[in-house]
């Protein structure tokens, strides 16, 4: 059985993800190759040296443009003009998950409200909380049968 080897080279998808992560860095923070290595770790789930990352022209170009953007902000103090770029699949996935999270939070709030209504009604009707917390019993078969509706008799032997 062959051994599973770890991937040691960056794929085109990894490079694209690193470039997007580098371009998304804040213009207020001085970019370093440490930031690029952190982006590579988050995208490729593996650490790469500065030399390995600087061997790819797209990564170098993204890093240098981020450095120029930071320098122009540092000298002029004005926020650079934001450039629209294509929405990466990762960003759209994050937006979709955040929308799903908001939807689930609404559902949880509705269920909490419903549970509180049941508890309030039970207390109003005089049912103790111990009774509410007790596990429910399984109904006997005859209770769910619409024809008999009576509890079956136990046979005496």
Coordinates of N, CA, C and O in Angstrom, one line a residue:
X1 N 0.8 -1.2 0.0 CA 0.0 0.0 0.0 C 0.9 1.2 0.0 O 1.7 1.4 0.9
X2 N 0.7 2.1 -1.0 CA 1.6 3.3 -1.0 C 1.2 4.3 0.1 O 0.1 4.4 0.5
X3 N 2.3 5.0 0.5 CA 2.1 6.0 1.6 C 1.4 7.3 1.0 O 1.7 7.6 -0.1
X4 N 0.6 7.9 1.9 CA 0.0 9.2 1.4 C 1.0 10.3 1.7 O 1.6 10.4 2.8
X5 N 1.3 11.0 0.6 CA 2.3 12.1 0.7 C 1.6 13.4 0.8 O 0.6 13.6 0.2
X6 N 2.2 14.3 1.5 CA 1.6 15.7 1.6 C 1.9 16.5 0.3 O 3.0 16.3 -0.3
X7 N 1.0 17.3 0.0 CA 1.2 18.2 -1.2 C 2.2 19.2 -0.9 O 2.1 19.9 0.1
X8 N 3.2 19.4 -1.7 CA 4.3 20.3 -1.4 C 4.3 21.5 -2.3 O 5.0 22.5 -2.1
X9 N 3.5 21.5 -3.4 CA 3.5 22.7 -4.3 C 2.1 23.4 -4.3 O 1.1 22.8 -4.0
X10 N 2.2 24.6 -4.6 CA 0.9 25.4 -4.7 C 0.2 25.1 -6.0 O 0.8 25.1 -7.0
X11 N -1.1 24.9 -5.9 CA -1.9 24.8 -7.1 C -2.4 26.1 -7.6 O -2.2 27.1 -6.9
X12 N -2.9 26.2 -8.8 CA -3.4 27.4 -9.3 C -4.5 28.0 -8.4 O -4.7 29.2 -8.2
X13 N -5.4 27.1 -7.9 CA -6.4 27.5 -7.0 C -5.9 28.1 -5.7 O -6.4 29.1 -5.2
X14 N -4.8 27.5 -5.2 CA -4.2 28.1 -4.0 C -3.6 29.5 -4.3 O -3.8 30.4 -3.4
X15 N -2.9 29.6 -5.4 CA -2.3 30.9 -5.8 C -3.4 32.0 -5.9 O -3.3 33.1 -5.4
X16 N -4.5 31.6 -6.5 CA -5.6 32.6 -6.7 C -6.2 33.0 -5.3 O -6.5 34.1 -5.0
X17 N -6.4 32.0 -4.4 CA -6.9 32.2 -3.1 C -5.9 33.1 -2.3 O -6.4 34.0 -1.5
X18 N -4.6 32.9 -2.4 CA -3.6 33.7 -1.7 C -3.7 35.2 -2.2 O -3.6 36.1 -1.5
X19 N -3.8 35.3 -3.6 CA -3.8 36.6 -4.2 C -5.0 37.4 -3.7 O -5.0 38.6 -3.3
X20 N -6.2 36.7 -3.6 CA -7.4 37.4 -3.1 C -7.2 37.8 -1.6 O -7.6 38.9 -1.2
X21 N -6.6 36.9 -0.8 CA -6.4 37.2 0.6 C -5.5 38.3 0.8 O -5.7 39.2 1.7
X22 N -4.5 38.4 0.0 CA -3.5 39.5 0.1 C -4.2 40.8 -0.3 O -4.0 41.9 0.3
X23 N -4.9 40.8 -1.4 CA -5.6 42.1 -1.8 C -6.7 42.5 -0.9 O -7.0 43.7 -0.8
X24 N -7.2 41.6 0.0 CA -8.2 41.9 0.9 C -7.6 42.5 2.2 O -8.4 42.9 3.1
X25 N -6.3 42.5 2.4 CA -5.7 43.1 3.6 C -6.0 44.5 3.7 O -6.2 45.2 2.7
X26 N -6.1 45.0 4.9 CA -6.4 46.4 5.2 C -5.3 47.3 4.6 O -4.1 47.0 4.7
X27 N -5.7 48.5 4.1 CA -4.7 49.4 3.6 C -4.0 50.2 4.8 O -3.0 50.9 4.6
X28 N -4.5 50.0 6.0 CA -4.0 50.7 7.2 C -2.9 49.9 7.8 O -2.1 50.5 8.6
X29 N -2.7 48.7 7.5 CA -1.7 47.8 8.1 C -0.5 47.6 7.2 O -0.8 47.4 6.0
X30 N 0.7 47.7 7.6 CA 1.8 47.6 6.8 C 1.9 46.1 6.4 O 2.1 45.2 7.2
X31 N 1.8 45.8 5.1 CA 1.9 44.4 4.6 C 3.3 43.8 4.7 O 4.3 44.5 4.4
X32 N 3.4 42.6 5.2 CA 4.7 41.9 5.3 C 4.5 40.5 4.6 O 3.4 40.1 4.3
X33 N 5.6 39.9 4.4 CA 5.6 38.5 3.9 C 5.0 37.6 4.9 O 4.4 36.5 4.6
X34 N 5.0 38.0 6.2 CA 4.3 37.2 7.2 C 2.8 37.1 7.0 O 2.2 36.1 7.2
X35 N 2.2 38.3 6.5 CA 0.8 38.3 6.1 C 0.6 37.4 5.0 O -0.4 36.6 4.9
X36 N 1.5 37.4 4.0 CA 1.3 36.5 2.8 C 1.4 35.0 3.3 O 0.6 34.2 2.8
X37 N 2.3 34.7 4.2 CA 2.5 33.4 4.6 C 1.2 32.9 5.4 O 0.8 31.8 5.3
X38 N 0.6 33.9 6.2 CA -0.6 33.6 6.9 C -1.7 33.3 5.9 O -2.6 32.4 6.2
X39 N -1.8 34.1 4.9 CA -2.8 33.8 3.9 C -2.6 32.5 3.2 O -3.6 31.8 2.9
X40 N -1.4 32.1 3.0 CA -1.1 30.8 2.3 C -1.5 29.7 3.3 O -2.0 28.6 2.9
X41 N -1.3 29.9 4.6 CA -1.6 28.9 5.6 C -3.2 28.7 5.6 O -3.7 27.6 5.7
X42 N -3.9 29.8 5.6 CA -5.3 29.7 5.6 C -5.9 29.1 4.3 O -6.9 28.4 4.4
X43 N -5.3 29.4 3.2 CA -5.8 28.9 1.9 C -5.4 27.4 1.7 O -6.2 26.6 1.4
X44 N -4.1 27.2 1.8 CA -3.5 25.9 1.4 C -3.4 24.9 2.6 O -3.1 23.7 2.4
X45 N -3.7 25.4 3.8 CA -3.6 24.6 5.0 C -2.2 24.0 5.2 O -2.0 22.9 5.7
X46 N -1.2 24.7 4.8 CA 0.2 24.3 4.9 C 1.0 25.6 4.9 O 0.7 26.6 4.3
X47 N 2.2 25.5 5.6 CA 3.1 26.7 5.6 C 4.0 26.6 4.5 O 4.4 25.5 4.0
X48 N 4.3 27.8 3.9 CA 5.3 27.9 2.8 C 6.3 29.0 3.2 O 6.0 30.0 3.9
X49 N 7.5 28.9 2.7 CA 8.5 29.9 3.0 C 8.3 31.1 2.1 O 7.5 31.0 1.1
X50 N 8.9 32.2 2.5 CA 8.8 33.4 1.7 C 9.3 33.2 0.3 O 8.8 33.6 -0.7
X51 N 10.4 32.4 0.2 CA 11.0 32.2 -1.1 C 10.1 31.3 -2.0 O 9.9 31.6 -3.2
X52 N 9.4 30.4 -1.4 CA 8.4 29.5 -2.2 C 7.3 30.4 -2.7 O 6.8 30.2 -3.8
X53 N 6.8 31.3 -1.9 CA 5.7 32.2 -2.3 C 6.1 33.2 -3.3 O 5.4 33.5 -4.2
X54 N 7.3 33.7 -3.1 CA 7.8 34.8 -4.1 C 8.2 34.2 -5.4 O 8.5 35.0 -6.3
X55 N 8.2 32.9 -5.6 CA 8.4 32.3 -6.9 C 7.3 32.4 -7.8 O 7.4 32.1 -9.0
X56 N 6.1 32.8 -7.3 CA 4.9 32.9 -8.1 C 4.7 34.4 -8.4 O 4.4 35.2 -7.5
X57 N 4.7 34.8 -9.7 CA 4.6 36.2 -10.0 C 3.2 36.8 -9.6 O 3.2 38.0 -9.2
X58 N 2.2 36.1 -9.6 CA 0.9 36.7 -9.2 C 0.9 37.1 -7.7 O 0.3 38.1 -7.4
X59 N 1.5 36.2 -6.9 CA 1.6 36.6 -5.5 C 2.5 37.8 -5.3 O 2.1 38.7 -4.5
X60 N 3.6 37.8 -6.0 CA 4.5 39.0 -5.8 C 3.8 40.2 -6.3 O 3.9 41.3 -5.6
X61 N 3.1 40.2 -7.4 CA 2.4 41.4 -7.9 C 1.3 41.8 -6.9 O 1.2 43.0 -6.6
X62 N 0.6 40.9 -6.3 CA -0.4 41.3 -5.3 C 0.2 41.9 -4.1 O -0.3 42.9 -3.6
X63 N 1.3 41.3 -3.7 CA 2.0 41.9 -2.5 C 2.6 43.3 -2.8 O 2.4 44.2 -1.9
X64 N 3.2 43.5 -3.9 CA 3.8 44.8 -4.3 C 2.7 45.8 -4.4 O 2.9 47.0 -4.0
X65 N 1.5 45.5 -5.0 CA 0.5 46.4 -5.1 C -0.1 46.8 -3.8 O -0.5 48.0 -3.5
X66 N -0.1 45.9 -2.8 CA -0.6 46.1 -1.5 C 0.4 47.0 -0.8 O 0.0 48.0 0.0
X67 N 1.7 46.8 -1.0 CA 2.7 47.7 -0.4 C 2.6 49.1 -0.9 O 2.6 50.1 -0.2
X68 N 2.4 49.3 -2.2 CA 2.2 50.6 -2.8 C 1.0 51.3 -2.3 O 1.0 52.5 -2.0
X69 N -0.1 50.5 -2.1 CA -1.3 51.1 -1.6 C -1.1 51.6 -0.2 O -1.6 52.6 0.2
X70 N -0.4 50.8 0.6 CA -0.1 51.2 2.0 C 0.8 52.4 2.1 O 0.5 53.4 2.8
X71 N 1.8 52.5 1.2 CA 2.7 53.7 1.2 C 1.9 54.9 0.8 O 2.1 56.0 1.3
X72 N 1.0 54.8 -0.2 CA 0.3 56.0 -0.6 C -0.7 56.4 0.5 O -0.9 57.6 0.7
X73 N -1.2 55.5 1.3 CA -2.1 55.9 2.4 C -1.2 56.5 3.5 O -1.6 57.5 4.1
X74 N 0.0 56.0 3.7 CA 0.8 56.5 4.8 C 1.3 57.9 4.5 O 1.3 58.8 5.4
X75 N 1.6 58.2 3.2 CA 2.1 59.5 2.9 C 1.0 60.6 2.7 O 1.1 61.7 3.2
X76 N -0.1 60.2 2.1 CA -1.2 61.1 1.9 C -2.2 61.1 3.0 O -2.9 62.2 3.2
X77 N -2.4 60.0 3.7 CA -3.4 59.9 4.7 C -4.8 59.7 4.2 O -5.7 59.6 5.0
X78 N -5.0 59.7 2.9 CA -6.3 59.5 2.4 C -6.5 58.0 2.1 O -5.6 57.2 1.7
X79 N -7.7 57.6 2.2 CA -8.1 56.2 2.0 C -8.1 55.9 0.5 O -8.6 56.7 -0.3
X80 N -7.4 54.9 0.0 CA -7.4 54.6 -1.4 C -8.7 54.2 -2.0 O -9.6 53.8 -1.2
X81 N -8.9 54.5 -3.2 CA -10.2 54.1 -3.9 C -10.3 52.6 -4.0 O -9.4 51.9 -4.4
X82 N -11.4 52.1 -3.5 CA -11.6 50.7 -3.6 C -12.0 50.2 -5.0 O -12.8 50.9 -5.7
X83 N -11.4 49.2 -5.4 CA -11.6 48.7 -6.8 C -12.4 47.4 -6.7 O -12.2 46.5 -5.9
X84 N -13.5 47.4 -7.5 CA -14.3 46.2 -7.5 C -13.6 45.1 -8.1 O -12.9 45.2 -9.1
X85 N -13.7 43.9 -7.5 CA -13.1 42.7 -8.1 C -14.1 41.6 -8.1 O -15.2 41.7 -7.4
X86 N -13.8 40.6 -8.8 CA -14.7 39.4 -8.9 C -14.9 38.8 -7.5 O -14.0 38.7 -6.7
X87 N -16.1 38.4 -7.2 CA -16.4 37.8 -5.9 C -15.9 36.4 -6.0 O -16.3 35.6 -6.9
X88 N -15.0 36.1 -5.1 CA -14.4 34.7 -5.1 C -15.4 33.7 -4.6 O -16.3 34.1 -3.8
X89 N -15.3 32.5 -4.9 CA -16.2 31.5 -4.4 C -16.2 31.4 -2.9 O -17.2 31.1 -2.3
X90 N -15.0 31.6 -2.3 CA -14.9 31.6 -0.9 C -15.7 32.7 -0.2 O -16.4 32.5 0.8
X91 N -15.7 33.9 -0.8 CA -16.5 35.0 -0.2 C -18.0 34.7 -0.4 O -18.7 35.0 0.5
X92 N -18.4 34.2 -1.6 CA -19.8 33.9 -1.7 C -20.3 32.8 -0.8 O -21.4 32.9 -0.3
X93 N -19.4 31.9 -0.5 CA -19.7 30.8 0.4 C -19.9 31.4 1.8 O -20.9 31.1 2.6
X94 N -19.0 32.3 2.2 CA -19.1 33.0 3.5 C -20.4 33.8 3.6 O -21.1 33.7 4.6
X95 N -20.8 34.5 2.6 CA -22.0 35.3 2.6 C -23.2 34.4 2.7 O -24.2 34.7 3.4
X96 N -23.2 33.2 2.0 CA -24.3 32.3 2.0 C -24.4 31.7 3.4 O -25.5 31.6 4.0
X97 N -23.3 31.3 4.1 CA -23.3 30.8 5.4 C -23.8 31.8 6.4 O -24.5 31.5 7.4
X98 N -23.4 33.1 6.2 CA -23.9 34.1 7.2 C -25.4 34.3 7.0 O -26.1 34.5 8.0
X99 N -25.9 34.2 5.8 CA -27.4 34.4 5.6 C -28.1 33.2 6.2 O -29.1 33.3 6.9
X100 N -27.5 32.0 6.1 CA -28.1 30.8 6.7 C -28.1 30.9 8.2 O -29.0 30.5 8.9
X101 N -27.0 31.5 8.8 CA -26.9 31.6 10.2 C -27.9 32.6 10.7 O -28.5 32.4 11.8
X102 N -28.2 33.7 10.0 CA -29.2 34.6 10.4 C -30.6 34.0 10.4 O -31.4 34.2 11.3
X103 N -30.8 33.2 9.3 CA -32.1 32.5 9.2 C -32.3 31.5 10.4 O -33.4 31.4 11.0
X104 N -31.2 30.8 10.7 CA -31.3 29.8 11.8 C -31.5 30.5 13.2 O -32.2 30.1 14.1
X105 N -30.9 31.7 13.3 CA -31.1 32.5 14.6 C -32.5 32.9 14.7 O -33.1 32.9 15.8
X106 N -33.2 33.3 13.6 CA -34.6 33.6 13.6 C -35.4 32.4 14.0 O -36.4 32.6 14.8
X107 N -35.1 31.2 13.5 CA -35.9 30.0 13.9 C -35.7 29.7 15.3 O -36.6 29.3 16.0
X108 N -34.5 29.8 15.8 CA -34.2 29.6 17.3 C -35.0 30.5 18.1 O -35.6 30.1 19.2
X109 N -35.0 31.8 17.8 CA -35.8 32.8 18.5 C -37.3 32.4 18.5 O -37.9 32.5 19.6
X110 N -37.8 32.0 17.4 CA -39.2 31.6 17.3 C -39.5 30.4 18.2 O -40.5 30.3 18.9
X111 N -38.6 29.4 18.2 CA -38.7 28.2 19.0 C -38.6 28.6 20.5 O -39.4 28.0 21.3
X112 N -37.7 29.5 20.9 CA -37.6 29.9 22.2 C -38.9 30.6 22.7 O -39.4 30.3 23.8
X113 N -39.5 31.4 21.8 CA -40.7 32.1 22.2 C -41.9 31.1 22.3 O -42.7 31.2 23.3
X114 N -41.9 30.1 21.5 CA -42.9 29.1 21.6 C -42.8 28.2 22.8 O -43.8 27.9 23.5
X115 N -41.5 27.9 23.2 CA -41.3 27.1 24.4 C -41.7 28.0 25.6 O -42.4 27.4 26.6
X116 N -41.4 29.2 25.7 CA -41.8 30.1 26.8 C -43.3 30.2 26.9 O -43.9 30.2 28.0
X117 N -44.0 30.2 25.8 CA -45.5 30.2 25.8 C -46.0 29.0 26.4 O -47.0 29.0 27.2
X118 N -45.5 27.8 26.0 CA -45.9 26.5 26.6 C -45.7 26.5 28.1 O -46.5 26.1 28.8
X119 N -44.5 27.0 28.5 CA -44.2 27.0 30.0 C -45.2 27.9 30.7 O -45.7 27.6 31.8
X120 N -45.4 29.1 30.2 CA -46.3 30.1 30.8 C -47.7 29.5 30.9 O -48.4 29.6 31.9
X121 N -48.2 28.8 29.8 CA -49.5 28.2 29.9 C -49.6 27.1 30.9 O -50.6 26.9 31.6
X122 N -48.5 26.3 31.0 CA -48.5 25.2 31.9 C -48.6 25.7 33.3 O -49.3 25.2 34.2
X123 N -47.8 26.7 33.6 CA -47.8 27.3 35.0 C -49.1 27.9 35.3 O -49.6 27.8 36.4
X124 N -49.7 28.6 34.3 CA -51.0 29.2 34.5 C -52.1 28.2 34.8 O -53.0 28.4 35.6
X125 N -52.0 27.0 34.2 CA -52.9 25.9 34.4 C -52.6 25.1 35.7 O -53.3 24.1 36.0
X126 N -51.5 25.4 36.4 CA -51.2 24.7 37.6 C -50.3 23.5 37.5 O -50.3 22.7 38.4
X127 N -49.7 23.3 36.3 CA -48.9 22.2 36.1 C -47.5 22.5 36.7 O -46.9 23.5 36.2
X128 N -47.0 21.7 37.6 CA -45.7 22.1 38.2 C -44.5 21.8 37.2 O -44.7 21.0 36.3
X129 N -43.4 22.6 37.4 CA -42.3 22.4 36.5 C -41.7 21.1 36.5 O -41.2 20.6 35.5
X130 N -41.8 20.4 37.7 CA -41.3 19.0 37.8 C -42.0 18.1 36.8 O -41.5 17.2 36.2
X131 N -43.3 18.3 36.7 CA -44.2 17.6 35.7 C -43.8 17.8 34.3 O -43.7 17.0 33.4
X132 N -43.4 19.1 34.0 CA -43.0 19.5 32.7 C -41.7 18.8 32.3 O -41.4 18.5 31.1
X133 N -40.8 18.7 33.3 CA -39.4 18.2 33.0 C -39.4 16.7 32.9 O -38.4 16.1 32.5
X134 N -40.4 16.0 33.4 CA -40.5 14.6 33.4 C -40.6 14.1 32.0 O -41.3 14.6 31.1
X135 N -39.8 13.0 31.6 CA -39.9 12.5 30.3 C -41.3 12.0 30.0 O -42.0 11.4 30.8
X136 N -41.7 12.2 28.7 CA -43.1 11.7 28.4 C -43.1 10.2 28.2 O -42.1 9.6 27.8
X137 N -44.3 9.6 28.5 CA -44.5 8.2 28.3 C -44.9 7.9 26.9 O -45.7 8.6 26.3
X138 N -44.5 6.7 26.5 CA -45.0 6.3 25.1 C -46.4 5.9 25.2 O -46.8 5.2 26.2
X139 N -47.2 6.4 24.3 CA -48.7 6.0 24.4 C -48.8 4.5 24.0 O -48.1 3.9 23.3
X140 N -49.8 3.9 24.7 CA -50.1 2.5 24.4 C -50.8 2.4 23.0 O -51.3 3.4 22.5
X141 N -50.7 1.3 22.4 CA -51.2 1.2 21.0 C -52.6 1.5 20.9 O -53.0 2.2 19.9
X142 N -53.4 1.2 21.8 CA -54.9 1.4 21.7 C -55.2 2.9 21.8 O -56.2 3.3 21.3
X143 N -54.3 3.7 22.4 CA -54.6 5.1 22.6 C -54.6 5.8 21.2 O -55.2 6.8 21.0
X144 N -53.8 5.3 20.3 CA -53.6 5.9 19.0 C -54.6 5.3 18.0 O -54.7 5.8 16.9
X145 N -55.2 4.3 18.4 CA -56.2 3.6 17.5 C -57.5 4.3 17.6 O -58.1 4.4 18.7
X146 N -58.0 4.8 16.5 CA -59.3 5.6 16.6 C -60.5 4.7 16.7 O -61.6 5.2 17.1
X147 N -60.4 3.4 16.5 CA -61.6 2.5 16.6 C -61.9 2.2 18.0 O -63.0 2.1 18.4
X148 N -60.9 1.8 18.8 CA -61.2 1.4 20.2 C -61.1 2.5 21.2 O -62.0 2.8 21.9
X149 N -59.9 3.2 21.2 CA -59.8 4.3 22.1 C -59.7 3.9 23.6 O -59.5 4.8 24.4
X150 N -59.8 2.6 23.9 CA -59.7 2.2 25.3 C -58.4 1.5 25.5 O -57.8 0.9 24.6
X151 N -57.9 1.5 26.8 CA -56.7 0.8 27.1 C -57.0 -0.7 27.1 O -58.0 -1.2 27.7
X152 N -56.1 -1.5 26.5 CA -56.3 -2.9 26.5 C -56.2 -3.5 27.9 O -55.4 -3.0 28.7
X153 N -57.0 -4.6 28.1 CA -57.0 -5.2 29.4 C -55.8 -6.2 29.4 O -55.4 -6.8 28.4
X154 N -55.2 -6.3 30.6 CA -54.1 -7.2 30.8 C -54.7 -8.6 31.0 O -55.6 -8.7 31.8
X155 N -54.1 -9.5 30.4 CA -54.6 -10.9 30.6 C -54.1 -11.4 31.9 O -53.0 -11.2 32.3
X156 N -55.0 -12.1 32.6 CA -54.7 -12.7 33.9 C -54.4 -14.2 33.7 O -55.3 -14.9 33.2
X157 N -53.3 -14.7 34.2 CA -53.0 -16.1 34.0 C -52.9 -16.8 35.3 O -52.5 -16.4 36.3

